[in-house]
mmCIF file of C-alpha atoms in Angstrom:
data_model
loop_
_atom_site.group_PDB
_atom_site.id
_atom_site.type_symbol
_atom_site.label_atom_id
_atom_site.label_comp_id
_atom_site.label_asym_id
_atom_site.label_seq_id
_atom_site.Cartn_x
_atom_site.Cartn_y
_atom_site.Cartn_z
ATOM 1 C CA MET A 1 13.018 35.849 -13.728
ATOM 2 C CA ARG A 2 12.868 32.169 -14.499
ATOM 3 C CA ILE A 3 13.282 29.021 -12.440
ATOM 4 C CA GLU A 4 15.573 26.275 -13.674
ATOM 5 C CA LEU A 5 16.390 22.779 -12.456
ATOM 6 C CA GLU A 6 20.091 22.030 -12.336
ATOM 7 C CA LYS A 7 21.047 18.352 -12.047
ATOM 8 C CA ARG A 8 23.188 17.529 -9.027
ATOM 9 C CA ARG A 9 26.467 15.696 -9.499
ATOM 10 C CA GLN A 10 25.228 13.136 -7.013
ATOM 11 C CA SER A 11 21.942 12.634 -5.198
ATOM 12 C CA SER A 12 21.484 14.601 -1.993
ATOM 13 C CA LYS A 13 21.369 12.486 1.180
ATOM 14 C CA LEU A 14 20.001 15.472 3.096
ATOM 15 C CA TYR A 15 16.984 15.878 0.829
ATOM 16 C CA GLY A 16 16.547 12.111 0.759
ATOM 17 C CA PHE A 17 15.710 12.431 4.451
ATOM 18 C CA VAL A 18 13.980 15.827 4.355
ATOM 19 C CA SER A 19 11.817 15.181 1.277
ATOM 20 C CA PRO A 20 9.089 13.057 2.985
ATOM 21 C CA LEU A 21 8.894 15.496 5.902
ATOM 22 C CA LEU A 22 8.578 18.432 3.518
ATOM 23 C CA ALA A 23 5.892 16.559 1.582
ATOM 24 C CA LEU A 24 3.927 16.006 4.800
ATOM 25 C CA LEU A 25 4.203 19.695 5.709
ATOM 26 C CA LEU A 26 3.029 20.810 2.250
ATOM 27 C CA THR A 27 0.146 18.336 2.434
ATOM 28 C CA LEU A 28 -0.971 19.849 5.747
ATOM 29 C CA ILE A 29 -0.788 23.359 4.291
ATOM 30 C CA ALA A 30 -2.748 22.332 1.190
ATOM 31 C CA GLY A 31 -5.247 20.505 3.401
ATOM 32 C CA ALA A 32 -5.757 23.621 5.538
ATOM 33 C CA ILE A 33 -6.455 25.641 2.392
ATOM 34 C CA MET A 34 -8.895 22.975 1.208
ATOM 35 C CA PHE A 35 -10.804 23.036 4.511
ATOM 36 C CA ALA A 36 -10.925 26.834 4.397
ATOM 37 C CA ILE A 37 -12.455 26.668 0.910
ATOM 38 C CA LEU A 38 -15.026 24.195 2.247
ATOM 39 C CA GLY A 39 -15.957 26.713 4.925
ATOM 40 C CA LYS A 40 -14.373 24.822 7.838
ATOM 41 C CA ASN A 41 -11.938 26.185 10.389
ATOM 42 C CA PRO A 42 -8.567 24.808 9.171
ATOM 43 C CA VAL A 43 -7.110 24.394 12.679
ATOM 44 C CA GLU A 44 -10.177 22.559 13.997
ATOM 45 C CA ALA A 45 -10.391 20.455 10.844
ATOM 46 C CA LEU A 46 -6.754 19.345 10.961
ATOM 47 C CA ASP A 47 -7.108 18.648 14.678
ATOM 48 C CA ALA A 48 -10.134 16.434 13.985
ATOM 49 C CA PHE A 49 -8.345 14.763 11.101
ATOM 50 C CA PHE A 50 -4.937 14.052 12.623
ATOM 51 C CA LEU A 51 -5.027 14.473 16.432
ATOM 52 C CA GLU A 52 -8.410 13.345 17.731
ATOM 53 C CA PRO A 53 -8.006 9.770 16.417
ATOM 54 C CA LEU A 54 -4.871 9.394 18.587
ATOM 55 C CA LEU A 55 -6.420 10.356 21.904
ATOM 56 C CA GLU A 56 -8.302 7.142 22.727
ATOM 57 C CA VAL A 57 -6.973 3.607 23.210
ATOM 58 C CA TRP A 58 -9.661 2.071 21.010
ATOM 59 C CA SER A 59 -8.770 4.442 18.171
ATOM 60 C CA LEU A 60 -5.116 3.377 18.411
ATOM 61 C CA HIS A 61 -6.366 -0.156 17.888
ATOM 62 C CA GLU A 62 -8.256 1.023 14.809
ATOM 63 C CA LEU A 63 -5.077 2.698 13.596
ATOM 64 C CA ALA A 64 -3.255 -0.650 13.845
ATOM 65 C CA VAL A 65 -6.111 -2.399 11.998
ATOM 66 C CA LYS A 66 -5.881 0.030 9.085
ATOM 67 C CA ALA A 67 -2.082 0.188 9.082
ATOM 68 C CA ALA A 68 -1.604 -3.601 8.909
ATOM 69 C CA PRO A 69 -2.615 -4.119 5.244
ATOM 70 C CA LEU A 70 -0.902 -0.894 4.176
ATOM 71 C CA ILE A 71 2.433 -1.937 5.714
ATOM 72 C CA MET A 72 2.218 -5.521 4.493
ATOM 73 C CA ILE A 73 1.369 -4.554 0.915
ATOM 74 C CA GLY A 74 3.786 -1.609 0.916
ATOM 75 C CA VAL A 75 6.719 -3.828 1.934
ATOM 76 C CA GLY A 76 6.003 -6.191 -0.962
ATOM 77 C CA LEU A 77 5.680 -3.302 -3.406
ATOM 78 C CA ALA A 78 8.998 -1.872 -2.191
ATOM 79 C CA VAL A 79 10.740 -5.078 -3.303
ATOM 80 C CA CYS A 80 9.066 -4.753 -6.705
ATOM 81 C CA TYR A 81 9.875 -1.088 -7.191
ATOM 82 C CA ARG A 82 13.477 -1.389 -5.990
ATOM 83 C CA SER A 83 13.985 -4.100 -8.606
ATOM 84 C CA ASN A 84 12.454 -1.803 -11.268
ATOM 85 C CA ASN A 85 9.263 -3.847 -11.656
ATOM 86 C CA TRP A 86 6.096 -1.806 -11.372
ATOM 87 C CA ASN A 87 3.308 -3.761 -9.751
ATOM 88 C CA ILE A 88 0.269 -1.454 -9.663
ATOM 89 C CA GLY A 89 -2.224 -4.270 -9.127
ATOM 90 C CA ALA A 90 -1.808 -5.019 -5.430
ATOM 91 C CA GLU A 91 -5.477 -4.165 -4.891
ATOM 92 C CA GLY A 92 -6.446 -7.073 -7.137
ATOM 93 C CA GLN A 93 -3.959 -9.422 -5.472
ATOM 94 C CA PHE A 94 -5.378 -8.348 -2.104
ATOM 95 C CA THR A 95 -8.863 -9.278 -3.338
ATOM 96 C CA ILE A 96 -7.865 -12.648 -4.788
ATOM 97 C CA GLY A 97 -5.974 -13.475 -1.596
ATOM 98 C CA ALA A 98 -9.149 -12.790 0.369
ATOM 99 C CA ILE A 99 -11.144 -15.048 -1.970
ATOM 100 C CA THR A 100 -8.755 -18.017 -2.022
ATOM 101 C CA GLY A 101 -8.152 -17.806 1.702
ATOM 102 C CA SER A 102 -11.904 -17.851 2.335
ATOM 103 C CA ILE A 103 -12.522 -21.135 0.502
ATOM 104 C CA LEU A 104 -12.207 -23.246 3.661
ATOM 105 C CA PRO A 105 -14.695 -21.395 5.934
ATOM 106 C CA ILE A 106 -17.192 -20.801 3.103
ATOM 107 C CA VAL A 107 -17.105 -24.045 1.109
ATOM 108 C CA PHE A 108 -16.061 -26.514 3.819
ATOM 109 C CA THR A 109 -18.289 -25.181 6.578
ATOM 110 C CA GLU A 110 -18.373 -28.504 8.408
ATOM 111 C CA TRP A 111 -14.626 -28.680 8.903
ATOM 112 C CA HIS A 112 -13.674 -27.365 12.346
ATOM 113 C CA SER A 113 -9.993 -27.680 13.155
ATOM 114 C CA PRO A 114 -7.134 -25.558 14.560
ATOM 115 C CA ALA A 115 -5.465 -26.028 11.163
ATOM 116 C CA VAL A 116 -8.143 -23.980 9.390
ATOM 117 C CA LEU A 117 -6.700 -20.523 10.102
ATOM 118 C CA PRO A 118 -3.058 -21.334 9.177
ATOM 119 C CA LEU A 119 -4.253 -22.973 5.949
ATOM 120 C CA MET A 120 -6.412 -19.932 5.171
ATOM 121 C CA LEU A 121 -3.408 -17.619 5.540
ATOM 122 C CA ILE A 122 -1.246 -19.868 3.343
ATOM 123 C CA MET A 123 -3.957 -20.159 0.678
ATOM 124 C CA GLY A 124 -4.470 -16.389 0.708
ATOM 125 C CA ALA A 125 -0.774 -15.755 0.140
ATOM 126 C CA ILE A 126 -0.645 -18.356 -2.641
ATOM 127 C CA GLY A 127 -3.724 -16.873 -4.313
ATOM 128 C CA GLY A 128 -2.254 -13.379 -4.317
ATOM 129 C CA ALA A 129 1.074 -14.670 -5.650
ATOM 130 C CA LEU A 130 -0.579 -16.648 -8.472
ATOM 131 C CA PHE A 131 -2.628 -13.613 -9.499
ATOM 132 C CA ALA A 132 0.553 -11.519 -9.547
ATOM 133 C CA ALA A 133 2.164 -14.213 -11.704
ATOM 134 C CA ILE A 134 -0.034 -13.142 -14.642
ATOM 135 C CA PRO A 135 1.639 -9.722 -15.208
ATOM 136 C CA ALA A 136 4.994 -11.351 -14.360
ATOM 137 C CA LEU A 137 4.513 -13.911 -17.130
ATOM 138 C CA LEU A 138 3.398 -11.273 -19.617
ATOM 139 C CA LYS A 139 6.375 -9.032 -18.875
ATOM 140 C CA ALA A 140 9.056 -11.713 -18.641
ATOM 141 C CA HIS A 141 8.093 -13.610 -21.789
ATOM 142 C CA PHE A 142 6.075 -11.182 -23.926
ATOM 143 C CA ASN A 143 7.598 -7.838 -22.886
ATOM 144 C CA THR A 144 4.161 -6.498 -21.953
ATOM 145 C CA ASN A 145 3.896 -3.340 -19.874
ATOM 146 C CA GLU A 146 3.325 -4.577 -16.331
ATOM 147 C CA ILE A 147 1.757 -1.296 -15.206
ATOM 148 C CA LEU A 148 -1.200 -1.753 -17.541
ATOM 149 C CA THR A 149 -1.659 -5.492 -17.070
ATOM 150 C CA SER A 150 -1.451 -5.442 -13.281
ATOM 151 C CA LEU A 151 -3.802 -2.458 -13.081
ATOM 152 C CA MET A 152 -6.440 -3.973 -15.391
ATOM 153 C CA LEU A 153 -6.409 -7.210 -13.410
ATOM 154 C CA VAL A 154 -7.629 -5.250 -10.375
ATOM 155 C CA TYR A 155 -11.046 -4.804 -11.973
ATOM 156 C CA ILE A 156 -11.217 -8.470 -12.934
ATOM 157 C CA ALA A 157 -10.554 -9.460 -9.319
ATOM 158 C CA GLN A 158 -13.145 -7.052 -7.938
ATOM 159 C CA LEU A 159 -15.815 -8.145 -10.411
ATOM 160 C CA PHE A 160 -15.028 -11.801 -9.698
ATOM 161 C CA LEU A 161 -15.516 -11.177 -5.971
ATOM 162 C CA ASP A 162 -18.797 -9.382 -6.636
ATOM 163 C CA TRP A 163 -20.005 -12.257 -8.829
ATOM 164 C CA LEU A 164 -19.146 -14.846 -6.187
ATOM 165 C CA ILE A 165 -20.800 -13.026 -3.299
ATOM 166 C CA ARG A 166 -23.972 -12.290 -5.247
ATOM 167 C CA GLY A 167 -24.063 -15.833 -6.601
ATOM 168 C CA ALA A 168 -22.555 -19.121 -5.495
ATOM 169 C CA TRP A 169 -21.105 -17.874 -2.192
ATOM 170 C CA ARG A 170 -24.061 -15.818 -0.996
ATOM 171 C CA ASN A 171 -25.234 -16.737 2.470
ATOM 172 C CA PRO A 172 -28.590 -18.567 2.043
ATOM 173 C CA GLN A 173 -29.606 -17.348 5.487
ATOM 174 C CA GLY A 174 -28.413 -13.779 4.957
ATOM 175 C CA PHE A 175 -31.830 -12.240 4.094
ATOM 176 C CA ASN A 176 -30.660 -11.756 0.498
ATOM 177 C CA PHE A 177 -27.782 -9.441 1.496
ATOM 178 C CA PRO A 178 -24.679 -9.886 -0.718
ATOM 179 C CA GLU A 179 -22.326 -11.475 1.778
ATOM 180 C CA SER A 180 -20.934 -14.908 2.572
ATOM 181 C CA VAL A 181 -21.600 -17.043 5.609
ATOM 182 C CA PRO A 182 -19.879 -15.645 8.729
ATOM 183 C CA PHE A 183 -16.514 -17.176 9.555
ATOM 184 C CA PRO A 184 -16.484 -19.536 12.555
ATOM 185 C CA PRO A 185 -14.176 -18.779 15.515
ATOM 186 C CA GLU A 186 -11.446 -21.151 14.277
ATOM 187 C CA ALA A 187 -11.304 -19.182 10.987
ATOM 188 C CA THR A 188 -11.072 -15.779 12.681
ATOM 189 C CA LEU A 189 -7.772 -14.024 13.273
ATOM 190 C CA PRO A 190 -7.615 -13.375 17.049
ATOM 191 C CA ALA A 191 -7.246 -9.940 18.608
ATOM 192 C CA ILE A 192 -3.956 -8.948 20.233
ATOM 193 C CA TRP A 193 -5.492 -7.186 23.277
ATOM 194 C CA GLU A 194 -9.165 -8.022 23.106
ATOM 195 C CA GLU A 195 -9.967 -6.137 26.331
ATOM 196 C CA SER A 196 -8.978 -2.737 24.933
ATOM 197 C CA GLY A 197 -9.742 -2.945 21.196
ATOM 198 C CA ARG A 198 -9.979 -5.059 18.076
ATOM 199 C CA ALA A 199 -6.429 -4.820 16.701
ATOM 200 C CA HIS A 200 -5.563 -8.323 15.526
ATOM 201 C CA TRP A 201 -2.468 -10.312 14.623
ATOM 202 C CA ALA A 202 -2.280 -8.964 11.076
ATOM 203 C CA PHE A 203 -0.471 -5.936 12.517
ATOM 204 C CA VAL A 204 2.143 -8.247 14.036
ATOM 205 C CA PHE A 205 2.456 -10.069 10.686
ATOM 206 C CA ALA A 206 3.039 -6.719 8.956
ATOM 207 C CA ILE A 207 5.779 -5.620 11.372
ATOM 208 C CA VAL A 208 7.519 -9.011 11.142
ATOM 209 C CA ALA A 209 7.320 -8.904 7.334
ATOM 210 C CA ALA A 210 8.862 -5.423 7.292
ATOM 211 C CA LEU A 211 11.728 -6.492 9.569
ATOM 212 C CA LEU A 212 12.444 -9.648 7.552
ATOM 213 C CA VAL A 213 12.424 -7.775 4.235
ATOM 214 C CA TRP A 214 14.693 -5.092 5.697
ATOM 215 C CA PHE A 215 17.128 -7.819 6.730
ATOM 216 C CA MET A 216 16.884 -9.444 3.287
ATOM 217 C CA LEU A 217 17.577 -6.201 1.436
ATOM 218 C CA LYS A 218 20.468 -5.211 3.686
ATOM 219 C CA TYR A 219 22.301 -8.445 4.436
ATOM 220 C CA THR A 220 21.500 -11.112 1.825
ATOM 221 C CA LEU A 221 22.587 -11.857 -1.728
ATOM 222 C CA ARG A 222 18.965 -11.682 -2.877
ATOM 223 C CA GLY A 223 18.716 -8.158 -1.505
ATOM 224 C CA PHE A 224 21.915 -7.168 -3.291
ATOM 225 C CA GLU A 225 20.517 -8.651 -6.498
ATOM 226 C CA ILE A 226 17.316 -6.608 -6.125
ATOM 227 C CA VAL A 227 19.274 -3.378 -5.685
ATOM 228 C CA VAL A 228 21.723 -4.019 -8.533
ATOM 229 C CA LEU A 229 19.095 -5.027 -11.088
ATOM 230 C CA GLY A 230 16.905 -2.123 -10.025
ATOM 231 C CA GLN A 231 19.681 0.400 -10.590
ATOM 232 C CA SER A 232 21.197 -1.128 -13.722
ATOM 233 C CA GLU A 233 19.948 -4.217 -15.528
ATOM 234 C CA ARG A 234 23.158 -4.289 -17.578
ATOM 235 C CA ALA A 235 25.332 -4.302 -14.454
ATOM 236 C CA GLY A 236 23.156 -7.074 -13.067
ATOM 237 C CA ARG A 237 23.745 -9.193 -16.162
ATOM 238 C CA PHE A 238 27.499 -8.752 -15.810
ATOM 239 C CA ALA A 239 27.166 -9.929 -12.201
ATOM 240 C CA GLY A 240 25.324 -13.040 -13.376
ATOM 241 C CA PHE A 241 21.851 -11.995 -12.220
ATOM 242 C CA SER A 242 18.772 -12.810 -14.290
ATOM 243 C CA SER A 243 16.285 -10.002 -14.856
ATOM 244 C CA LYS A 244 13.570 -12.512 -15.808
ATOM 245 C CA LYS A 245 14.001 -14.424 -12.568
ATOM 246 C CA MET A 246 13.833 -11.129 -10.691
ATOM 247 C CA ILE A 247 10.556 -10.243 -12.436
ATOM 248 C CA TRP A 248 9.073 -13.524 -11.238
ATOM 249 C CA PHE A 249 10.485 -13.203 -7.720
ATOM 250 C CA SER A 250 9.391 -9.607 -7.150
ATOM 251 C CA PHE A 251 5.855 -10.109 -8.462
ATOM 252 C CA LEU A 252 5.283 -13.394 -6.641
ATOM 253 C CA PHE A 253 6.693 -11.936 -3.423
ATOM 254 C CA SER A 254 4.645 -8.738 -3.529
ATOM 255 C CA GLY A 255 1.532 -10.610 -4.646
ATOM 256 C CA GLY A 256 1.951 -13.116 -1.821
ATOM 257 C CA LEU A 257 2.142 -10.368 0.798
ATOM 258 C CA ALA A 258 -0.867 -8.596 -0.748
ATOM 259 C CA GLY A 259 -2.833 -11.857 -0.688
ATOM 260 C CA LEU A 260 -1.852 -12.449 2.938
ATOM 261 C CA ALA A 261 -3.030 -8.925 3.747
ATOM 262 C CA GLY A 262 -6.335 -9.662 2.007
ATOM 263 C CA ILE A 263 -7.219 -12.808 3.923
ATOM 264 C CA SER A 264 -5.963 -11.238 7.169
ATOM 265 C CA GLU A 265 -8.290 -8.271 6.647
ATOM 266 C CA VAL A 266 -11.299 -10.482 5.911
ATOM 267 C CA SER A 267 -10.573 -12.936 8.710
ATOM 268 C CA GLY A 268 -9.527 -10.398 11.333
ATOM 269 C CA SER A 269 -11.579 -7.254 10.664
ATOM 270 C CA ILE A 270 -14.686 -8.200 8.664
ATOM 271 C CA GLY A 271 -15.504 -11.811 9.546
ATOM 272 C CA HIS A 272 -17.046 -12.698 6.174
ATOM 273 C CA LEU A 273 -16.677 -11.932 2.487
ATOM 274 C CA GLN A 274 -18.614 -9.050 0.968
ATOM 275 C CA PRO A 275 -18.417 -7.112 -2.327
ATOM 276 C CA ALA A 276 -16.339 -4.297 -0.776
ATOM 277 C CA ILE A 277 -13.508 -5.505 1.440
ATOM 278 C CA SER A 278 -11.012 -2.684 0.886
ATOM 279 C CA PRO A 279 -11.222 1.118 0.840
ATOM 280 C CA GLY A 280 -8.308 1.085 -1.620
ATOM 281 C CA TYR A 281 -5.499 -0.369 0.485
ATOM 282 C CA GLY A 282 -3.666 -1.711 -2.580
ATOM 283 C CA PHE A 283 -3.461 1.706 -4.224
ATOM 284 C CA THR A 284 -2.753 3.611 -1.009
ATOM 285 C CA ALA A 285 0.123 1.198 -0.322
ATOM 286 C CA ILE A 286 1.877 2.681 -3.364
ATOM 287 C CA ILE A 287 1.979 6.016 -1.522
ATOM 288 C CA VAL A 288 3.097 4.188 1.626
ATOM 289 C CA ALA A 289 6.007 2.579 -0.242
ATOM 290 C CA PHE A 290 7.282 5.846 -1.708
ATOM 291 C CA LEU A 291 6.704 7.903 1.428
ATOM 292 C CA GLY A 292 8.777 5.288 3.266
ATOM 293 C CA ARG A 293 11.583 5.723 0.700
ATOM 294 C CA LEU A 294 11.107 2.055 -0.362
ATOM 295 C CA ASN A 295 12.708 1.141 2.966
ATOM 296 C CA PRO A 296 10.758 -1.456 4.989
ATOM 297 C CA LEU A 297 11.452 0.372 8.260
ATOM 298 C CA GLY A 298 10.304 3.663 6.758
ATOM 299 C CA ILE A 299 7.214 1.899 5.411
ATOM 300 C CA ILE A 300 6.145 1.036 8.974
ATOM 301 C CA ALA A 301 6.069 4.758 9.804
ATOM 302 C CA SER A 302 4.449 5.815 6.534
ATOM 303 C CA GLY A 303 1.857 3.029 6.857
ATOM 304 C CA LEU A 304 0.791 4.458 10.204
ATOM 305 C CA VAL A 305 0.591 7.959 8.701
ATOM 306 C CA LEU A 306 -1.608 6.841 5.815
ATOM 307 C CA ALA A 307 -3.729 4.733 8.164
ATOM 308 C CA LEU A 308 -4.292 7.928 10.143
ATOM 309 C CA THR A 309 -5.761 9.570 7.025
ATOM 310 C CA TYR A 310 -8.387 6.808 6.843
ATOM 311 C CA LEU A 311 -9.155 7.085 10.540
ATOM 312 C CA GLY A 312 -9.119 10.890 10.481
ATOM 313 C CA GLY A 313 -11.348 10.927 7.422
ATOM 314 C CA GLU A 314 -13.965 8.900 9.276
ATOM 315 C CA ALA A 315 -13.695 11.189 12.305
ATOM 316 C CA ALA A 316 -13.951 14.294 10.130
ATOM 317 C CA GLN A 317 -17.129 12.982 8.509
ATOM 318 C CA LEU A 318 -18.781 12.760 11.932
ATOM 319 C CA SER A 319 -17.451 15.925 13.560
ATOM 320 C CA LEU A 320 -17.240 18.249 10.540
ATOM 321 C CA GLY A 321 -19.786 16.807 8.143
ATOM 322 C CA VAL A 322 -17.341 16.630 5.225
ATOM 323 C CA SER A 323 -17.390 14.035 2.460
ATOM 324 C CA ASP A 324 -15.466 10.773 2.709
ATOM 325 C CA LYS A 325 -13.703 11.863 -0.482
ATOM 326 C CA VAL A 326 -11.579 14.192 1.660
ATOM 327 C CA THR A 327 -9.490 11.165 2.637
ATOM 328 C CA ARG A 328 -8.699 10.429 -1.010
ATOM 329 C CA VAL A 329 -7.829 14.089 -1.590
ATOM 330 C CA PHE A 330 -5.350 14.013 1.291
ATOM 331 C CA GLN A 331 -3.767 10.818 -0.011
ATOM 332 C CA GLY A 332 -3.556 12.222 -3.540
ATOM 333 C CA LEU A 333 -1.979 15.444 -2.278
ATOM 334 C CA LEU A 334 0.532 13.452 -0.267
ATOM 335 C CA LEU A 335 1.567 11.357 -3.283
ATOM 336 C CA PHE A 336 1.833 14.501 -5.433
ATOM 337 C CA PHE A 337 4.052 16.300 -2.926
ATOM 338 C CA VAL A 338 6.185 13.203 -2.242
ATOM 339 C CA LEU A 339 6.981 12.817 -5.943
ATOM 340 C CA SER A 340 7.467 16.576 -6.358
ATOM 341 C CA CYS A 341 9.788 16.934 -3.375
ATOM 342 C CA ASP A 342 11.821 13.952 -4.544
ATOM 343 C CA THR A 343 12.966 16.183 -7.393
ATOM 344 C CA LEU A 344 15.137 18.030 -4.860
ATOM 345 C CA ILE A 345 17.141 14.857 -4.285
ATOM 346 C CA TYR A 346 18.466 14.904 -7.844
ATOM 347 C CA TYR A 347 18.104 18.552 -8.887
ATOM 348 C CA LYS A 348 18.871 21.987 -7.495
ATOM 349 C CA ILE A 349 16.406 24.830 -7.980
ATOM 350 C CA ARG A 350 18.098 27.876 -9.497
ATOM 351 C CA VAL A 351 16.462 31.281 -9.930
ATOM 352 C CA VAL A 352 17.792 33.160 -12.971
ATOM 353 C CA TRP A 353 17.265 36.897 -13.187
ATOM 354 C CA SER A 354 17.363 38.428 -16.660
ATOM 355 C CA ARG A 355 17.391 42.093 -17.618
ATOM 356 C CA VAL A 356 15.276 43.406 -20.478
ATOM 357 C CA ARG A 357 17.427 44.962 -23.218
ATOM 358 C CA GLY A 358 16.041 46.315 -26.438
ATOM 359 C CA GLY A 359 12.649 44.756 -25.785
ATOM 360 C CA VAL A 360 14.148 41.261 -25.577
ATOM 361 C CA VAL A 361 14.527 39.298 -22.354
#
């Protein structure tokens, strides 16, 4: 017996819909096995990981807090990936956006104005876009692999943040802790429903961004250009589209959204700059984008699912005593099964039975 993959004549719409659901199911099964190996009851562990965080109003707020950057970054990455440009450095663009957006409350501490917060958000988006322009420039004009350049820039951004917070931007009244001065109220992103939790307006920004990008991809010439160049650069050239311009657009757009997510996270959730401002949102957003089928509306749902893994991981640490690395394992399993199940969209699985004759199969 052997298993073969037979290419379909055309991609399967059924498996295009079923594939993410199947990937989620396989992830749950693999997670149950993992918990059993760790000596935990799989049913209780999965309940603590995926159900308990949804039972309280405050935890739903926390879900929105963690989903906001994932959705915002994932939507930008979807534009990149659909245009066949592979931005893997959203984590770095997230970090630079947080840094550039924090210039006003950290450097100009005496300036108190209602304009501070809007300017912070704009500066964060610009910072993320300019940082994403580096791999765009290298790919468009030097044919450099954007996967490597964007990924390596992540570490530059993180080390730059660490250097700033331990040096020039360290709070002189912070008892030598590596963090900046706290943001004043006019530099803080307000909560949506302050009485019931701390979910802030970044979640609204993320939903609006997803809806606008969905509209762009479905109903505008720019969206058509993204799809055509992503499927066939040659066909795009015949249509008069420029692949170089698309490289610049997709990287600047995704970097801008990542930068906006960065300053929104710092301003809304943390309240100051510190060496660690992200648990890996920029990398997890890659899973979010693919689990959502690179569709902005699907990314809203997948962003909430991946946010639940962060929230459930924290709950599981308290109730089960497992490592925080369990969250990363779940996310890695989910990405593995998403990519594996996507094979069914383009290939059929065929089992071939062979009889042994003369000692030869």
